[in-house]
Structures are given as C-alpha cells and as structure tokens.
XYZ file of C-alpha atoms in Angstrom:
497
model
C -32.166 -21.001 0.374
C -32.984 -18.217 -2.098
C -30.166 -16.550 -4.035
C -31.519 -13.170 -2.858
C -31.555 -12.612 0.901
C -32.449 -9.891 3.354
C -29.980 -9.770 6.242
C -28.752 -7.497 9.007
C -25.009 -7.013 8.966
C -23.314 -7.428 12.340
C -19.587 -7.465 11.616
C -16.791 -6.438 9.297
C -14.235 -8.639 7.521
C -10.588 -7.701 7.078
C -11.233 -6.831 3.408
C -14.101 -4.467 4.233
C -17.021 -6.789 3.469
C -19.940 -6.919 5.856
C -20.589 -10.101 7.823
C -23.970 -11.644 8.662
C -24.847 -15.098 9.989
C -27.581 -17.144 8.348
C -30.024 -19.723 9.716
C -31.281 -22.635 7.630
C -34.327 -20.497 6.782
C -32.118 -17.784 5.321
C -32.659 -15.363 8.219
C -29.919 -13.629 10.139
C -28.812 -15.871 12.970
C -25.991 -18.190 14.041
C -25.683 -20.467 11.002
C -23.557 -20.055 7.884
C -21.443 -16.932 7.585
C -22.429 -14.537 4.796
C -19.898 -12.034 3.428
C -21.574 -9.123 1.653
C -19.398 -6.879 -0.513
C -20.357 -3.233 0.004
C -22.332 -3.747 3.226
C -21.433 -2.318 6.635
C -22.253 -3.207 10.265
C -25.691 -2.034 11.360
C -27.222 -2.055 7.873
C -30.144 -4.212 6.806
C -29.514 -5.116 3.193
C -30.769 -7.148 0.287
C -27.960 -9.207 -1.243
C -27.488 -11.755 -4.015
C -25.425 -14.871 -3.323
C -22.608 -15.236 -5.850
C -20.611 -18.078 -4.294
C -21.391 -20.956 -1.913
C -18.885 -22.819 0.221
C -19.172 -25.050 3.267
C -20.808 -22.872 5.943
C -19.710 -19.776 4.041
C -21.588 -17.689 1.492
C -20.411 -14.706 -0.540
C -22.839 -12.105 -1.825
C -23.038 -8.776 -3.606
C -25.061 -5.886 -2.228
C -28.285 -5.093 -4.091
C -29.990 -2.535 -1.840
C -29.618 -0.975 1.594
C -33.062 -1.360 3.114
C -32.208 0.299 6.414
C -29.098 2.367 6.999
C -26.886 1.842 10.043
C -28.069 4.011 12.949
C -24.751 5.885 13.121
C -24.235 6.310 9.353
C -22.911 9.665 8.172
C -23.293 11.328 4.751
C -20.582 10.307 2.258
C -17.788 12.769 1.554
C -17.547 11.624 -2.068
C -20.302 11.396 -4.701
C -18.846 8.095 -5.956
C -18.810 6.293 -2.607
C -21.594 3.841 -3.476
C -19.967 2.583 -6.696
C -16.213 3.101 -6.245
C -14.189 0.469 -4.420
C -11.750 2.940 -2.879
C -13.476 4.000 0.365
C -15.828 1.274 1.653
C -16.030 2.702 5.195
C -16.669 6.325 4.249
C -20.236 6.460 5.580
C -19.077 5.101 8.928
C -18.211 7.716 11.591
C -14.455 8.081 11.784
C -14.331 7.042 15.441
C -16.157 3.839 14.480
C -13.708 3.260 11.613
C -10.833 3.334 14.088
C -12.608 0.940 16.457
C -13.172 -1.568 13.669
C -9.591 -1.268 12.416
C -8.325 -1.894 15.943
C -10.643 -4.874 16.372
C -9.633 -6.431 13.038
C -5.916 -6.016 13.777
C -6.130 -7.533 17.259
C -8.316 -10.386 16.045
C -5.815 -11.253 13.297
C -2.935 -11.256 15.779
C -4.871 -13.463 18.180
C -6.411 -15.867 15.644
C -3.519 -16.121 13.174
C -0.601 -15.163 15.391
C -1.917 -17.105 18.390
C -0.920 -14.272 20.651
C -2.586 -14.299 24.037
C -5.365 -11.708 24.334
C -4.073 -10.546 27.717
C -0.638 -9.962 26.178
C -2.168 -8.106 23.255
C -4.228 -5.895 25.533
C -1.154 -5.136 27.638
C 1.031 -4.233 24.635
C -1.640 -2.458 22.584
C -1.798 1.320 22.359
C -4.722 3.043 20.642
C -3.999 3.765 16.953
C -3.100 7.257 15.831
C -5.812 8.782 13.621
C -5.020 10.304 10.270
C -4.629 14.086 10.753
C -6.614 14.639 7.542
C -9.248 12.459 5.869
C -9.582 14.243 2.528
C -6.941 15.380 0.029
C -4.364 13.390 2.003
C -2.845 11.135 -0.670
C 0.417 12.103 -2.364
C -0.006 9.212 -4.814
C -3.034 8.010 -6.782
C -3.251 5.086 -9.197
C -5.969 5.536 -11.804
C -6.915 2.746 -14.221
C -7.943 3.028 -17.854
C -10.897 0.989 -19.052
C -13.861 0.944 -21.406
C -16.403 3.628 -20.577
C -20.110 3.004 -20.171
C -20.758 5.154 -23.258
C -18.364 3.125 -25.384
C -15.531 5.616 -24.977
C -12.546 5.719 -22.624
C -12.811 5.669 -18.832
C -10.031 6.729 -16.471
C -10.725 6.378 -12.777
C -10.774 3.828 -9.964
C -11.936 0.224 -9.853
C -15.637 -0.256 -9.458
C -16.677 -1.840 -6.172
C -16.279 -5.566 -6.619
C -13.336 -5.124 -8.982
C -15.219 -5.268 -12.260
C -14.619 -2.317 -14.562
C -13.521 1.264 -14.045
C -15.667 4.098 -12.738
C -14.855 7.753 -13.451
C -14.288 9.641 -10.186
C -14.163 13.387 -10.945
C -15.379 14.129 -7.418
C -12.845 11.888 -5.621
C -11.803 13.467 -2.307
C -8.533 11.567 -1.823
C -5.995 13.513 -3.971
C -5.033 17.175 -3.571
C -6.728 19.819 -5.701
C -5.719 19.774 -9.340
C -5.835 16.036 -9.941
C -9.280 16.171 -11.517
C -8.248 18.464 -14.376
C -5.157 16.399 -15.140
C -7.184 13.192 -15.047
C -9.830 14.459 -17.460
C -7.212 15.836 -19.856
C -5.282 12.550 -19.951
C -8.479 10.591 -20.544
C -9.400 12.804 -23.510
C -5.884 12.663 -24.970
C -5.701 8.878 -24.632
C -9.075 8.494 -26.282
C -8.005 10.744 -29.153
C -4.974 8.505 -29.758
C -7.255 5.795 -31.103
C -5.470 3.140 -29.023
C -7.763 1.073 -26.770
C -7.750 0.884 -22.977
C -6.314 -2.242 -21.407
C -8.623 -4.927 -20.021
C -6.814 -7.571 -17.978
C -7.680 -11.170 -18.899
C -10.051 -12.885 -16.502
C -8.461 -15.233 -13.934
C -8.693 -18.948 -14.662
C -11.046 -20.624 -12.231
C -8.855 -23.678 -11.694
C -5.608 -21.911 -10.782
C -6.563 -18.331 -10.056
C -4.015 -17.215 -12.643
C -4.803 -15.074 -15.635
C -5.484 -16.619 -18.999
C -2.340 -15.182 -20.562
C 0.548 -17.520 -21.330
C 3.034 -15.836 -19.034
C 5.302 -12.857 -19.384
C 5.717 -13.442 -23.099
C 2.005 -13.363 -23.857
C 0.743 -10.645 -26.176
C -0.481 -8.214 -23.530
C -1.068 -5.579 -26.205
C -3.918 -7.708 -27.543
C -5.802 -6.817 -24.348
C -5.397 -3.078 -24.942
C -2.743 -0.377 -24.619
C -3.487 2.295 -21.994
C -3.236 0.752 -18.511
C -2.648 3.192 -15.640
C -2.005 6.831 -14.840
C -0.122 7.262 -11.568
C -0.062 10.789 -10.149
C 2.506 11.780 -7.532
C 2.329 15.055 -5.619
C 5.531 16.430 -4.097
C 8.310 18.987 -4.334
C 10.809 19.601 -7.082
C 14.230 20.163 -5.576
C 14.159 22.835 -2.892
C 11.095 24.585 -4.300
C 8.370 24.434 -1.597
C 5.571 24.774 -4.167
C 3.936 21.359 -4.740
C 4.087 19.886 -8.238
C 2.678 16.838 -10.037
C 4.479 13.895 -11.617
C 2.505 11.866 -14.166
C 3.573 8.247 -14.722
C 1.729 6.448 -17.509
C 1.900 2.643 -17.666
C 0.971 1.012 -20.967
C 1.269 -2.321 -22.693
C 4.202 -2.705 -25.057
C 2.749 -1.027 -28.132
C 5.748 -0.768 -30.441
C 6.726 2.429 -32.242
C 3.124 3.588 -32.669
C 2.311 3.146 -28.999
C 5.459 4.902 -27.835
C 4.798 7.789 -30.205
C 1.242 8.096 -28.833
C 2.478 8.112 -25.225
C 5.119 10.736 -26.017
C 2.557 12.931 -27.766
C 0.249 12.667 -24.755
C 3.086 13.595 -22.411
C 4.157 16.607 -24.479
C 0.596 17.914 -24.660
C 0.069 17.371 -20.926
C 3.235 19.274 -20.003
C 2.291 22.168 -22.279
C -1.198 22.418 -20.820
C -0.355 22.033 -17.118
C 2.628 24.019 -15.794
C 2.145 22.333 -12.421
C 3.191 18.985 -13.950
C 6.953 18.684 -13.384
C 7.521 15.532 -15.459
C 5.872 12.884 -17.592
C 7.163 9.312 -17.413
C 6.177 6.444 -19.710
C 6.701 2.838 -18.656
C 5.663 -0.401 -20.335
C 4.380 -3.599 -18.762
C 4.486 -6.805 -20.769
C 2.737 -9.188 -18.388
C -1.008 -9.585 -19.010
C -2.076 -8.744 -15.460
C -3.664 -5.866 -13.550
C -0.667 -4.534 -11.603
C -0.025 -0.795 -11.732
C 3.738 -1.099 -12.128
C 5.931 -0.646 -15.162
C 8.582 -3.197 -16.103
C 10.579 -0.981 -18.448
C 11.022 2.792 -18.464
C 10.709 4.135 -21.989
C 10.625 7.897 -21.584
C 11.000 10.701 -19.057
C 10.192 14.263 -20.111
C 10.890 17.301 -17.971
C 8.572 20.295 -17.709
C 10.022 21.707 -20.941
C 9.301 18.467 -22.805
C 12.970 17.475 -22.943
C 14.184 13.958 -22.200
C 15.803 13.968 -18.771
C 15.981 10.912 -16.477
C 16.472 13.156 -13.419
C 13.090 14.796 -14.014
C 11.402 11.711 -12.508
C 12.776 12.630 -9.057
C 10.648 14.352 -6.440
C 10.924 15.012 -2.736
C 8.540 14.277 0.114
C 8.790 15.303 3.781
C 9.226 12.850 6.625
C 10.352 13.502 10.166
C 11.705 16.973 9.457
C 13.642 15.925 6.361
C 12.986 15.845 2.625
C 13.564 12.446 1.050
C 14.270 12.128 -2.653
C 12.395 9.411 -4.514
C 11.517 8.385 -8.048
C 7.986 8.736 -9.380
C 7.779 4.924 -9.271
C 9.368 4.512 -5.804
C 7.519 3.289 -2.747
C 6.808 5.957 -0.131
C 3.978 6.312 2.357
C 1.043 7.870 0.495
C -0.495 9.734 3.448
C 1.978 12.560 4.041
C 0.506 13.845 7.302
C -0.079 10.433 8.888
C 3.393 9.314 7.829
C 4.802 11.940 10.197
C 2.989 10.153 13.032
C 4.428 6.844 11.847
C 7.958 8.270 11.819
C 7.441 9.733 15.289
C 6.311 6.371 16.667
C 9.297 4.583 15.110
C 11.698 7.054 16.726
C 9.836 6.808 20.015
C 9.887 2.992 19.993
C 13.571 2.690 19.154
C 14.485 5.422 21.621
C 12.512 3.811 24.444
C 15.671 2.471 26.054
C 19.323 3.443 26.093
C 21.161 2.583 22.901
C 24.928 2.547 22.886
C 26.527 4.622 20.174
C 28.428 1.474 19.133
C 25.175 -0.309 18.270
C 23.980 -1.106 14.768
C 20.721 -0.963 12.805
C 19.698 -3.461 10.129
C 17.093 -1.824 7.872
C 15.151 -4.470 5.917
C 13.083 -3.387 2.907
C 14.606 0.055 3.356
C 13.213 1.659 0.174
C 14.770 5.097 -0.389
C 16.054 5.141 3.206
C 13.008 6.241 5.182
C 12.346 5.940 8.068
C 15.645 4.174 8.842
C 17.772 7.255 8.200
C 15.789 9.188 10.780
C 17.153 6.731 13.372
C 20.695 6.631 11.942
C 22.239 9.319 14.222
C 21.646 7.035 17.224
C 23.617 4.152 15.669
C 27.246 3.689 14.774
C 26.358 1.841 11.545
C 23.306 1.163 9.443
C 22.882 -1.433 6.708
C 19.859 -1.137 4.440
C 18.690 -3.995 2.210
C 16.252 -3.471 -0.667
C 15.444 -5.368 -3.903
C 14.732 -2.203 -5.952
C 18.089 -1.013 -7.289
C 16.705 2.398 -8.184
C 15.513 2.854 -4.588
C 18.912 1.775 -3.228
C 20.658 4.385 -5.365
C 18.280 7.004 -3.998
C 18.805 5.802 -0.417
C 22.542 6.392 -0.881
C 21.877 9.871 -2.250
C 19.527 10.678 0.625
C 22.115 9.514 3.161
C 24.854 11.565 1.494
C 22.641 14.655 1.415
C 22.027 14.268 5.170
C 25.702 13.656 5.961
C 25.031 10.094 7.128
C 28.295 8.572 5.976
C 27.914 5.506 8.202
C 24.864 4.258 6.284
C 25.465 1.503 3.722
C 22.954 0.041 1.272
C 22.841 -3.146 -0.788
C 20.439 -4.126 -3.567
C 19.093 -7.633 -4.048
C 16.886 -10.290 -2.533
C 16.701 -9.722 1.221
C 16.980 -13.430 2.071
C 20.059 -13.929 -0.116
C 21.720 -10.818 1.316
C 21.022 -11.894 4.888
C 22.412 -15.371 4.210
C 25.813 -14.075 3.124
C 28.487 -15.599 5.389
C 29.833 -12.220 6.467
C 26.495 -11.364 8.100
C 26.997 -14.167 10.632
C 30.606 -13.174 11.280
C 29.715 -9.516 11.740
C 29.268 -7.982 15.147
C 25.823 -8.608 16.543
C 23.074 -6.396 15.210
C 21.494 -4.486 18.045
C 18.279 -3.556 16.224
C 16.419 -4.639 13.109
C 13.822 -2.468 11.420
C 11.577 -4.442 9.047
C 9.021 -2.751 6.795
C 8.001 -5.478 4.314
C 5.259 -5.349 1.662
C 1.773 -6.708 2.357
C 2.992 -10.292 1.944
C 5.119 -9.891 5.078
C 8.489 -11.505 5.731
C 9.286 -14.523 3.582
C 10.178 -17.677 5.539
C 13.815 -17.387 4.379
C 14.077 -13.772 5.507
C 12.491 -14.534 8.872
C 14.757 -17.543 9.438
C 17.875 -15.569 8.509
C 16.834 -12.659 10.707
C 16.341 -14.922 13.707
C 19.814 -16.396 13.191
C 21.267 -12.890 13.543
C 19.483 -12.524 16.899
C 19.115 -8.731 17.020
C 18.266 -7.495 20.501
C 15.188 -5.694 19.185
C 13.012 -5.988 16.097
C 10.658 -3.197 15.104
C 8.203 -4.635 12.589
C 6.107 -2.190 10.537
C 3.226 -3.965 8.820
C 0.467 -2.821 6.483
C -1.267 -6.214 6.787
C -2.197 -7.512 10.264
C -2.842 -10.993 8.805
C 0.747 -11.479 7.633
C 2.039 -9.778 10.776
C 0.057 -12.373 12.729
C 1.553 -15.190 10.667
C 5.097 -13.937 11.296
C 4.314 -13.309 14.968
C 3.814 -17.057 15.437
C 7.517 -17.564 14.741
C 8.772 -14.373 16.372
C 7.173 -15.121 19.728
C 9.197 -18.328 20.051
C 12.333 -16.195 20.440
C 11.055 -12.676 21.167
C 8.687 -11.020 23.579
C 6.100 -8.565 22.266
C 6.751 -5.331 24.097
C 4.747 -2.718 22.267
C 1.975 -2.702 19.663
C 0.182 0.216 18.060
C -1.107 1.464 14.730
C -1.409 4.490 12.485
C -4.341 5.104 10.186
C -2.648 5.762 6.861
C -5.762 4.835 4.876
C -8.933 6.526 6.172
C -12.252 5.101 4.966
C -10.746 1.625 4.413
C -10.320 -1.323 6.806
C -6.512 -1.127 6.532
C -4.319 -0.188 9.492
C -0.538 0.233 9.613
C 0.747 -1.638 12.672
C 4.017 -1.213 14.569
C 5.179 -3.989 16.858
C 8.331 -3.915 18.979
C 9.846 -7.280 19.844
C 12.627 -7.898 22.391
C 14.898 -10.956 22.432
C 14.068 -13.311 25.270
C 16.777 -13.795 27.887
C-alpha cells in the first residue's frame, strides 16, 4: 500500500479526525480504518500515512480533491491551518448531528448502555446561541515564527508549531490588538519562546527529567491567557492578561514585569496583568507559581486578578486562572438545564446537595436555595476561597466548602455518619471521576446524581459503574464549543429501588 492515498471520508472520530475504510488495494472500502487529521465527512482527499497499526492507519491531510457537498465557507481565514476549529466548514446543523452521534456512540460502546435506553433518555443538544466572538477565555501559545522571529497564536493543526491567528473569530473584539502588542513586546525582550520537549516514543512522556528539569533551557515565554469579564460592578467588559513563562530568574521576571507595565499603559481596557511561572517542561497552559499581579495603574495588587462573569442571573467572582465555562451565552443554557433537571421532582427543604469539583461555586450555588445544606469539594484552594466569597455575597450561609482531593474528602468518616445526601452534582475535568471518587460517591448513595461531562468517553466509562446502582433518567447536551467535535453532556441518574 502506498504511503499516499486518495480516499473518501465517511465518518468522524471523537477527536475530529475524518474516518475512511481501506481495501487491500488502498481504495475506500471495508478494510482497515484510516484516520485522517484535518479531513471531514463527504470529502475526497489525498493523505499521507504517518503511522500503521493492526487494521488501523493514521494519516495527515495533503489536499482536498473534492469538497463535501454541504461544505460552507470558513468563518476564519486560518481555518485550514489552525487546530482550533476543525468542523468550521461543516454546516452548524451537521456539526450538532455529529456531536450527538459521537456522544451516543461513546455511551453505547464504552458505557455499554442499551441503545433503546439512550434513545429514550436522550434530548436533542442545545445549540450555542453564538458561534463567533463567544469565548471569554483564550489560551495563546508562544513559539518560533516562520520568519525566525516570535509567534503568538494557536497550535497548528496536528499540534506541531504555532500559527499566528490575527483573524481568529473566537474571542471578542479587541483581542487581536492585545495579542500583537504582547508578541512584539516579548520579542523585544530578547528572551526566546518556549518549545516543549518532544515526547519519548517508549513512554509517551516528555524528555525532561521531571519537575526539576531545566525548563528554561527550552525557552522562556510560554502562554498568554486572555480573560474577558467585568471588574466589580462595572458592566463594561474588561480584559485580564495572564502570562505564563518558564522560571527565568531575576532577568525573566524583570522582562515579564516590563511587558505587563507597557501593556497596561497602552491598553486601558486591560484591568490587570498577571505573571505566573511553570517549572515543568511540558506544554500545559497553567502556572505553578504566581509571581506578580499588577492592577490597571501598574501597582502590585493581588485582588486585581479577580473578575466577574454572569451565570444564571448572578455574577460569580473568579480569578484570572480559575476554571469557568468559556462560552458565556451557552453556559446560561447549561445552568438552565441543571436547574431544570434538579427541579424535575419535589425536593424537600431538608435535603442536601453534594457539589463535587465545585470550582468557584457555579452552578451549585444556583441550586442552593432549594436545599437545606450544600457541601462543595474542590482541589483548588484559590477557587474554594472564591466559592465562599460568592456564597457570602449571595447570602447563602448554608453553603460550606472544603479544599483538597475529592476522594480523600469523601472518605472522611464523618461523611458516612452524616445524614444521607439527597443529591450529588458532579462536574469533573475531562478525565472524569477517579475510581476512588466514584466508589466513595456510591457508598454515600445519594438519591440522584447529576453528572456534567465535557468528555463523553469518560462519561461512558463511569456510566458502566453507575448503571449497576442507578438508572439513567435524562441525557442531553449543550454545545459549548462550536466548530469542534466536543459536546458538554448532562446525565441525571436515579438510585435504583
């Protein structure tokens, strides 16, 4: 079989790659499965094989020879090279159909949930109210530019390198000017952009020697994270700029401070500049140590990192580094569905809500008035402190929050001695519930579990265990990430009699 093939794509994988089936002659058919990065259903493409496995081939897209019959013009000039919006040339109605299909297939194949049960519980996903300028958070990566200079943008399709995206349609207006200014200032510093070490083929881990490896040897400037929200009670939207770098010593910290001071002077709409360092030689856009926080006047002020975002008729306070749903408009639909699901039957005022992975308190606090007590568990201590502040601001004095590992907190003896938890709300990261958390949760036997998942595959994995003790009552989704294959799923589980 040639390394370069011409195939017609017939399906879509959960990660957005196109799927074709190959015959022994290399034609499309019913043989080996071919995954083509960058290809979409309905396209006839030319692709180069980059990896061979038993009855499975992986390939990169070379050319689109014939476009899908229903293809639409891209919204963004970078769509063909940027990895951010692989489904953008697919009609939005088709995007939703594929998202629905991928979610249900994962729950059936991985979760072993009966298709008839899935069809009975499933409700059509809610579309995103807006499909451009909808993100309140963007993570831009630094990298070497094609001209030998500095690049600041998004990952190139396939994950190799950074592509500048001045025409990106995802953030609100104003991001482009900030992005270009930061790129120029970082380049003028003379410090190099960070390039993560390549993964080792035998283990899949990076070639660094762990957290103590000299990450600075791979470069300094790593990420610029832009948040868009409100400062205090001011309704005018502002920007928060969080810069993540390697640990660069006094010279690096001085360079980051100088960049922040210049940025704040040039852009009045920027409410704060935050500098964080990351020591590990990896490609995660998350700081490990906060070094600096400058307010709009260029003064050091830790409180300047706080912003507010709306959800369910309230404003929630969060830190520039806190987790919060990035699609502001679609998040309102998510909050509405949570309230609708938990209010679908009569709840006694004496009942209780266990809020796992509660973050800064949303959306659990929106449900709090219907419960006599609420306990939120979250590993991020900064988020827990903010959850307490948000509860106090809303007058929710019956809400309590604890910081730490969710499994360890659930395993505390007093949890088992406590009155039965009526409802559990779980909103874990993409990895889903850990086995310890799931086991501990099942021991508590809440009457209902509302599971919010951003990864149908891990939801399916956890559903295998849940269905032994719980009955799936309701299943739906919200499109928080237009133009990608990702779908936020909500599943309501009721304890079996």
